Short mmCIF file of C-alpha atoms in Angstrom, two decimals:
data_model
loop_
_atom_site.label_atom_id
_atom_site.label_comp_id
_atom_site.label_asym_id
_atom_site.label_seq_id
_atom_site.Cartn_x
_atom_site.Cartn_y
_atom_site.Cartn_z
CA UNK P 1 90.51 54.61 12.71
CA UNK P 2 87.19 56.02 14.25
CA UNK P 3 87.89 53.62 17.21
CA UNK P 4 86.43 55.13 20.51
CA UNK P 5 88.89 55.02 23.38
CA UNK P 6 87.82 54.96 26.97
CA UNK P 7 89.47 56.28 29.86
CA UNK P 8 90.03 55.49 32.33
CA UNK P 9 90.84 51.60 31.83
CA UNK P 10 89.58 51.14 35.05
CA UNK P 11 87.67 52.98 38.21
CA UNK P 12 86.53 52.01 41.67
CA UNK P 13 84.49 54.91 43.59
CA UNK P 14 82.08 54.56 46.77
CA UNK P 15 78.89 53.54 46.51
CA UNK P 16 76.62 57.29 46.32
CA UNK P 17 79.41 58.53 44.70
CA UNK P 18 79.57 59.66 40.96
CA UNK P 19 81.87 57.91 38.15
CA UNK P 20 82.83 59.75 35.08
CA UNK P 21 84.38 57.95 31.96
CA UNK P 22 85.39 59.75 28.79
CA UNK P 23 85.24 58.53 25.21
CA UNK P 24 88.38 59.95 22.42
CA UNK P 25 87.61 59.18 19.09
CA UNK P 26 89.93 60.33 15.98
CA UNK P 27 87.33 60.20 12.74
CA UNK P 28 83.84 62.26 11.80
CA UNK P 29 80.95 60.84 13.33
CA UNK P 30 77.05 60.37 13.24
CA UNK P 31 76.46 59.34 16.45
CA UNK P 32 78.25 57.55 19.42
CA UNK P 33 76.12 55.01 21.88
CA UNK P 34 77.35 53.64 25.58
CA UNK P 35 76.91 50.14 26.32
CA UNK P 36 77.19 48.58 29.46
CA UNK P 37 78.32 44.75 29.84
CA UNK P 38 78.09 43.01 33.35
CA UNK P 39 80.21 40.50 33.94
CA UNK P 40 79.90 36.97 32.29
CA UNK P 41 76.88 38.57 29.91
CA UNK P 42 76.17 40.77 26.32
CA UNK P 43 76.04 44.14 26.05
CA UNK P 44 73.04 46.53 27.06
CA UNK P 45 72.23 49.82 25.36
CA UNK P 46 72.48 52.95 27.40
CA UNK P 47 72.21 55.75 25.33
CA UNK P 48 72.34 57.28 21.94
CA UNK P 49 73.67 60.93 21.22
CA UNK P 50 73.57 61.86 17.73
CA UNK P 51 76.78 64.09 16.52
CA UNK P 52 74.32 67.55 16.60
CA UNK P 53 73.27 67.11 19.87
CA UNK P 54 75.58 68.37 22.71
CA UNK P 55 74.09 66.57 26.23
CA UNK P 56 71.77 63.80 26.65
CA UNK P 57 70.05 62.24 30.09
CA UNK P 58 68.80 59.13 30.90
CA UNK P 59 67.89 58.46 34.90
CA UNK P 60 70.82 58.95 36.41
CA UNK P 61 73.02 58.78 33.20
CA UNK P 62 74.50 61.90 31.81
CA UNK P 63 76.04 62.04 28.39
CA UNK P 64 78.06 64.88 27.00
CA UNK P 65 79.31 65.03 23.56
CA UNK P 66 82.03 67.69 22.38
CA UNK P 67 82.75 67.11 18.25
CA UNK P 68 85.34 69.89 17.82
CA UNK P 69 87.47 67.60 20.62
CA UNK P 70 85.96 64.21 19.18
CA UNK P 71 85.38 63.80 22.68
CA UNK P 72 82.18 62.16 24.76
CA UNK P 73 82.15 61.49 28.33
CA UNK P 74 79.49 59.18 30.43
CA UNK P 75 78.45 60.56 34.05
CA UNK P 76 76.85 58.37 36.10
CA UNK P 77 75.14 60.18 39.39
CA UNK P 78 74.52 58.36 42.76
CA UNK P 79 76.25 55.09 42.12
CA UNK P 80 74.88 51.93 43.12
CA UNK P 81 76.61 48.57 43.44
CA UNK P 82 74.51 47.09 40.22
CA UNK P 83 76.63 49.70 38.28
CA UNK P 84 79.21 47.31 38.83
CA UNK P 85 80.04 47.01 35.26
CA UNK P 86 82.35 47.56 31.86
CA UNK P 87 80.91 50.29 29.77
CA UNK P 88 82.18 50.65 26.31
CA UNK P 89 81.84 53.76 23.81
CA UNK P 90 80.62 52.53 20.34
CA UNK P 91 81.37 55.40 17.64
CA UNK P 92 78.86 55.46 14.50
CA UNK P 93 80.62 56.41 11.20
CA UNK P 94 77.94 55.68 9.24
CA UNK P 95 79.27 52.68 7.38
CA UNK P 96 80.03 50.78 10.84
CA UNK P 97 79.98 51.00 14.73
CA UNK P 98 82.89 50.44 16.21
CA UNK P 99 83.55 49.41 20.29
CA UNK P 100 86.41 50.81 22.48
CA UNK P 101 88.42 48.73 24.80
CA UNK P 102 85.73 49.63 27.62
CA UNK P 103 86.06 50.81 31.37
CA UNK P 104 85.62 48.62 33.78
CA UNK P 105 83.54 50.14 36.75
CA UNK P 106 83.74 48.40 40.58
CA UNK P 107 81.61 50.42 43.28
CA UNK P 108 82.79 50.01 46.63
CA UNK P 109 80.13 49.47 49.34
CA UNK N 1 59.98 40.53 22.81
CA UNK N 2 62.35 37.80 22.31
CA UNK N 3 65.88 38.55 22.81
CA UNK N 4 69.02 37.79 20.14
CA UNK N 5 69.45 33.85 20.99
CA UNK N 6 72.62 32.22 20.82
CA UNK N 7 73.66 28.81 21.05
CA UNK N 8 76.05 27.07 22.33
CA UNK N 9 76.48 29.17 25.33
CA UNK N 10 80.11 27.19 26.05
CA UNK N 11 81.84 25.05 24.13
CA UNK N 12 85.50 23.82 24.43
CA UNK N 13 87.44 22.30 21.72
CA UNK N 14 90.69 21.24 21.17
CA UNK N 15 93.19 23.30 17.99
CA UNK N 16 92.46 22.53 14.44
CA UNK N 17 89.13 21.20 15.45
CA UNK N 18 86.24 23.29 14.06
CA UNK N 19 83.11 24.85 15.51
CA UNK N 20 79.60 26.52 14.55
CA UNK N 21 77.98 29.32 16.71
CA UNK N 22 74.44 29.57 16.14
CA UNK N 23 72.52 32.93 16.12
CA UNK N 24 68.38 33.99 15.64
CA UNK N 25 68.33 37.69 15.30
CA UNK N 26 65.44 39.86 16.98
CA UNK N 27 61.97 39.29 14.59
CA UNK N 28 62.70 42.32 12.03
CA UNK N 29 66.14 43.03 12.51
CA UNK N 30 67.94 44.06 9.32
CA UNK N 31 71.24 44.13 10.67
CA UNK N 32 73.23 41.59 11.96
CA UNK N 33 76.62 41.24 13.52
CA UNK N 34 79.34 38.85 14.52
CA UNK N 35 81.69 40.88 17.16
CA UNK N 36 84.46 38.54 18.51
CA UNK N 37 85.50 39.48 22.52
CA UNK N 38 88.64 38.51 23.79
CA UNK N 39 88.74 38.63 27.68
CA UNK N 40 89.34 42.45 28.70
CA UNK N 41 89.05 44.14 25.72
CA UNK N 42 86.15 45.43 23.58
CA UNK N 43 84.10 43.63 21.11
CA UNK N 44 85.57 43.32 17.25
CA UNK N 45 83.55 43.21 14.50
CA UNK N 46 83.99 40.42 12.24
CA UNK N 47 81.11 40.63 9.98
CA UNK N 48 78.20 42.45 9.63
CA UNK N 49 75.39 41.21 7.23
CA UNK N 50 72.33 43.94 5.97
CA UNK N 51 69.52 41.15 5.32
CA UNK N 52 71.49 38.07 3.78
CA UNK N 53 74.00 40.34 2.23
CA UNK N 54 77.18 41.28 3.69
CA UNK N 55 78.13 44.58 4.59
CA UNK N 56 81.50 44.34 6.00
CA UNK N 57 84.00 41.32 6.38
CA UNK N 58 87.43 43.19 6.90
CA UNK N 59 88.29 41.82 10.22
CA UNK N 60 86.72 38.33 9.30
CA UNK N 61 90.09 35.34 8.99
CA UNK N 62 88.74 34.14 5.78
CA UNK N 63 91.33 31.45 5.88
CA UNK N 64 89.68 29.68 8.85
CA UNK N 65 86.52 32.06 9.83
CA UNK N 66 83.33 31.84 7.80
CA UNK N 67 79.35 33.04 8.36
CA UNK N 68 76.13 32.90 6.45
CA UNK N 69 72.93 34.19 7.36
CA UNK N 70 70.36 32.73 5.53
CA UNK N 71 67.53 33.82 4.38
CA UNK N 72 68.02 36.72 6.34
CA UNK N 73 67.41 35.78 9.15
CA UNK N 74 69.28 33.01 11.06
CA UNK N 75 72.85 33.07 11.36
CA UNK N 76 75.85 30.85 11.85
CA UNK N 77 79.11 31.34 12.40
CA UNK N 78 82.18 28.61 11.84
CA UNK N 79 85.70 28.12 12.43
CA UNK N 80 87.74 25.20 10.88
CA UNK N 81 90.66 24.89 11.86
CA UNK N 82 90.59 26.83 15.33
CA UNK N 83 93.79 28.15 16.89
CA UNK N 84 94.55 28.26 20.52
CA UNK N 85 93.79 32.40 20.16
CA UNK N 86 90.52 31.88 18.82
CA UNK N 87 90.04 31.14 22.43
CA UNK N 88 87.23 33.97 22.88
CA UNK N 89 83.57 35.30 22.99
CA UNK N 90 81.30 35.04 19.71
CA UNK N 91 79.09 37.56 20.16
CA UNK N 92 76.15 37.70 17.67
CA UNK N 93 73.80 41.57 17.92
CA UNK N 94 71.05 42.06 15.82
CA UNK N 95 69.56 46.22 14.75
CA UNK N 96 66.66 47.87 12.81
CA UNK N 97 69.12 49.62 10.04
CA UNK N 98 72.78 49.75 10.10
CA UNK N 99 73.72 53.23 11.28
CA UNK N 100 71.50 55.32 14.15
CA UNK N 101 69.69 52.19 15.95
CA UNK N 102 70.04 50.96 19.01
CA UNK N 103 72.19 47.09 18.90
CA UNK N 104 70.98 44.50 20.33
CA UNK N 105 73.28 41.59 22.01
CA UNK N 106 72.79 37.85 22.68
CA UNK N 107 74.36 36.64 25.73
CA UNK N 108 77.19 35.50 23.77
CA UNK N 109 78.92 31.96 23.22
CA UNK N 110 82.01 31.20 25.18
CA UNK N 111 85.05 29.41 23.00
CA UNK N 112 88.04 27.61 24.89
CA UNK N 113 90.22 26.27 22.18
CA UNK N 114 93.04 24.00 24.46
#
């Protein structure tokens, strides 16, 4: 299975503080996307990184994508207690996206 | 522009009962999924149509789970009979093309099956 796999399951950091999550994936991909989903609501689209790019920013989201370790890993800088969240790893086969099991992000005032 | 709308937001229903989720994709949207989301885990695709056609059904219970999207467009969703572990949420996402775009969720409708 492509399934992207997020770790850690869960992470509580200080607010100002930085969280980093990190997507495994086992298959060949196109491109692999981070959604977040506050509590109670859908999912929102973060970010995009296609399989030949290598980094991606957005704000204060940093996305890193290593294909020889079917890895990708989501850096958010500064936290803030609206990043209060699950964030989720979709990986993009090409025939179909498919979620992870998420991480679910607390920040700490 | 106009979110993915869902409807209902919450419904409860009691086992081997049946019940229709209601989805209206973003204006222009190719693409449209059914994810299922049981509480603390990540969404599950159950079908995903490309205009009124379907793309992929693998995960879909065929026995008891059924969609249609007609015309393209709208789309609903229906269990008969549900089972107490149907108890989840029905999330419906709407996209441009099916690989490389940016998904688009609805707020998602909230099944208690007691």
């Amino acid at each position: 299975s492509q399934q992207g796999e997020e770790d850690p399951q869960a992470l509580s950091i200080q607010e100002g503080e930085n969280a980093t999550m990190n997507c495994s994936y086992k298959t060949s991909i196109n491109n692999l996307q981070w959604y977040r989903q506050n509590s109670g609501r859908g999912l929102v689209h973060l970010i995009l990184i296609r399989s030949n790019e290598r980094e991606k920013h957005s704000g204060r989201l940093r996305v890193t994508l290593d294909t020889s370790k079917k890895s990708s890993s989501l850096l958010i800088t500064a936290s803030r207690a609206a990043d209060t969240a699950s964030y989720f790893c979709a990986t993009d086969g090409g025939d179909k996206i498919i979620f992870g099991k998420g991480t679910r992000l607390h920040i700490l005032p | 522009e106009a979110g993915v709308a869902q409807s209902p937001r919450y419904k409860i229903i009691e086992k081997r009962q049946s019940v229709a989720f209601w989805c209206n994709p973003i204006s222009g949207h190719a693409t449209l999924y059914w994810y299922q989301q049981i509480l603390g885990q990540g969404p599950k695709l159950l079908i995903q149509f490309q205009n009124n056609g379907v793309v992929d059904d693998s995960q879909l219970p065929k026995d008891r789970f059924s969609a249609e999207r007609l015309k393209g467009v709208d789309s609903t969703l229906k269990i008969q009979p549900a089972k107490l572990e149907d108890s989840a949420v029905y999330l419906c996402a709407s996209s441009l093309g099916a690989s490389g775009n940016t998904i688009y969720f609805g707020e998602g409708s909230w099944l208690t099956v007691v």
